[in-house]
Tab-separated table of C-alpha atoms in Angstrom:
chain	number	residue	atom	x	y	z
A	22	MET	CA	82.647	-42.421	-2.078
A	23	LYS	CA	82.974	-40.990	1.429
A	24	THR	CA	80.658	-42.760	4.201
A	25	ASP	CA	79.643	-41.519	7.593
A	26	ALA	CA	80.360	-43.931	10.399
A	27	ALA	CA	76.829	-43.368	11.724
A	28	SER	CA	75.301	-44.297	8.297
A	29	THR	CA	77.272	-47.636	8.289
A	30	GLY	CA	76.373	-48.730	11.677
A	31	ARG	CA	73.104	-50.366	12.991
A	32	THR	CA	70.169	-48.850	14.555
A	33	ILE	CA	69.960	-50.138	18.304
A	34	ALA	CA	66.826	-49.619	20.346
A	35	ILE	CA	67.550	-49.801	24.125
A	36	VAL	CA	64.192	-50.187	26.028
A	37	GLY	CA	64.188	-49.378	29.687
A	38	HIS	CA	61.418	-48.901	32.311
A	39	GLN	CA	62.768	-45.700	33.791
A	40	ALA	CA	64.411	-42.879	31.803
A	41	PHE	CA	66.961	-42.027	34.425
A	42	SER	CA	68.330	-45.494	34.487
A	43	LEU	CA	69.336	-45.395	30.808
A	44	SER	CA	72.243	-42.910	31.596
A	45	ASN	CA	72.806	-43.999	35.118
A	46	PHE	CA	73.092	-47.664	34.532
A	47	ARG	CA	73.379	-48.014	30.828
A	48	GLY	CA	75.414	-44.821	30.014
A	49	ASP	CA	78.697	-46.517	29.388
A	50	LEU	CA	76.874	-49.139	26.941
A	51	ILE	CA	75.069	-46.353	25.167
A	52	ALA	CA	78.273	-44.284	24.877
A	53	ASP	CA	80.255	-47.220	23.481
A	54	LEU	CA	77.602	-48.161	20.909
A	55	VAL	CA	77.372	-44.552	19.745
A	56	ALA	CA	81.153	-44.464	19.495
A	57	ALA	CA	81.214	-47.752	17.491
A	58	GLY	CA	79.201	-45.854	14.958
A	59	ASN	CA	75.825	-47.007	15.684
A	60	ARG	CA	72.578	-45.114	15.762
A	61	VAL	CA	71.111	-45.592	19.442
A	62	ILE	CA	67.470	-45.019	20.304
A	63	ALA	CA	66.943	-44.896	23.980
A	64	MET	CA	63.297	-45.726	24.930
A	65	ALA	CA	61.766	-45.050	28.355
A	66	PRO	CA	58.192	-44.032	29.348
A	67	ASP	CA	59.110	-41.133	31.745
A	68	TYR	CA	61.553	-38.542	30.241
A	69	ASP	CA	61.986	-35.431	31.919
A	70	VAL	CA	64.264	-32.563	30.932
A	71	GLN	CA	67.071	-33.710	32.922
A	72	SER	CA	66.993	-37.218	31.668
A	73	LEU	CA	66.563	-36.121	28.133
A	74	ASP	CA	69.660	-34.009	28.285
A	75	ALA	CA	71.731	-36.965	29.985
A	76	VAL	CA	70.627	-39.301	27.062
A	77	GLU	CA	71.404	-36.767	24.294
A	78	SER	CA	74.743	-36.071	25.838
A	79	LEU	CA	75.690	-39.585	25.451
A	80	GLY	CA	74.865	-39.347	21.776
A	81	ALA	CA	71.571	-41.446	21.741
A	82	ILE	CA	68.281	-40.216	20.539
A	83	PRO	CA	65.769	-40.251	23.457
A	84	SER	CA	62.326	-41.645	22.519
A	85	GLY	CA	59.325	-41.957	25.003
A	86	TYR	CA	56.791	-44.691	24.878
A	87	TRP	CA	53.536	-45.018	26.929
A	88	LEU	CA	53.538	-47.350	29.824
A	89	ASN	CA	51.469	-47.485	33.135
A	90	ARG	CA	54.097	-49.120	35.353
A	91	SER	CA	51.667	-49.824	38.186
A	92	GLY	CA	48.912	-51.056	35.851
A	93	MET	CA	46.685	-53.990	36.666
A	94	ASN	CA	44.341	-53.912	33.622
A	95	PRO	CA	45.372	-56.499	31.029
A	96	PHE	CA	43.831	-54.596	28.165
A	97	SER	CA	45.760	-51.483	28.911
A	98	ASP	CA	48.980	-53.493	29.304
A	99	GLY	CA	48.267	-55.098	26.079
A	100	LEU	CA	47.775	-51.681	24.284
A	101	ALA	CA	51.096	-50.501	25.786
A	102	VAL	CA	52.870	-53.756	24.285
A	103	LEU	CA	51.215	-53.185	20.941
A	104	ASN	CA	52.347	-49.420	21.124
A	105	LEU	CA	55.987	-50.337	21.832
A	106	ALA	CA	55.952	-53.103	19.116
A	107	TRP	CA	54.618	-50.507	16.660
A	108	MET	CA	57.308	-48.079	17.495
A	109	LEU	CA	60.028	-50.664	17.109
A	110	HIS	CA	58.542	-51.653	13.816
A	111	GLN	CA	58.770	-48.141	12.530
A	112	ALA	CA	62.505	-48.161	13.125
A	113	SER	CA	63.089	-50.925	10.334
A	114	ASP	CA	66.074	-53.228	10.892
A	115	THR	CA	66.604	-52.184	14.503
A	116	ARG	CA	68.368	-54.393	16.868
A	117	LEU	CA	66.713	-54.501	20.365
A	118	ILE	CA	68.354	-54.599	23.961
A	119	GLY	CA	65.943	-54.748	26.853
A	120	TRP	CA	66.402	-55.442	30.631
A	121	LEU	CA	64.480	-56.157	33.633
A	122	ALA	CA	65.438	-55.431	37.155
A	123	GLY	CA	67.035	-58.775	37.082
A	124	GLY	CA	69.451	-58.333	34.337
A	125	CYS	CA	69.883	-57.743	30.589
A	126	ALA	CA	68.039	-59.524	27.955
A	127	THR	CA	69.673	-61.242	24.730
A	128	PRO	CA	69.906	-58.792	21.831
A	129	CYS	CA	67.656	-59.596	19.056
A	130	ARG	CA	66.414	-58.364	15.670
A	131	THR	CA	63.069	-56.868	15.482
A	132	HIS	CA	62.343	-57.957	11.901
C-alpha cells in the first residue's frame, strides 16, 4: 500500500502573534517541518493577502484567530484564549509550537 508523506507526518500548529513574523522569522522552520512530511498550520491573528501568500508558499496552511493585541479587558482576553484552545482542539492530535518576543516555547501535545 502506497502512503503519502504528508499523511504519515504529524500535524503541527505554530501560533504567532503577527502573521508577517511567521514567514519572516519562522519561515525556515515551517519549510523544514513541511519538507519532513508534516502538516503545518500557521496561526496568526492578522493575516493579509501578502502574509497568506508567503505562508502558503512555504507549504503551510494559514489559519487566523481572533486576538486584540492591545486589549486590557480580561474577559475579552479570556475569550480569545478559549477561542484559540477550541481551534487547537478541533485539529486533534496536534503538536503546538508557540513563541513570545523573548523566544520559542517548548513544543507540546494539545491532547
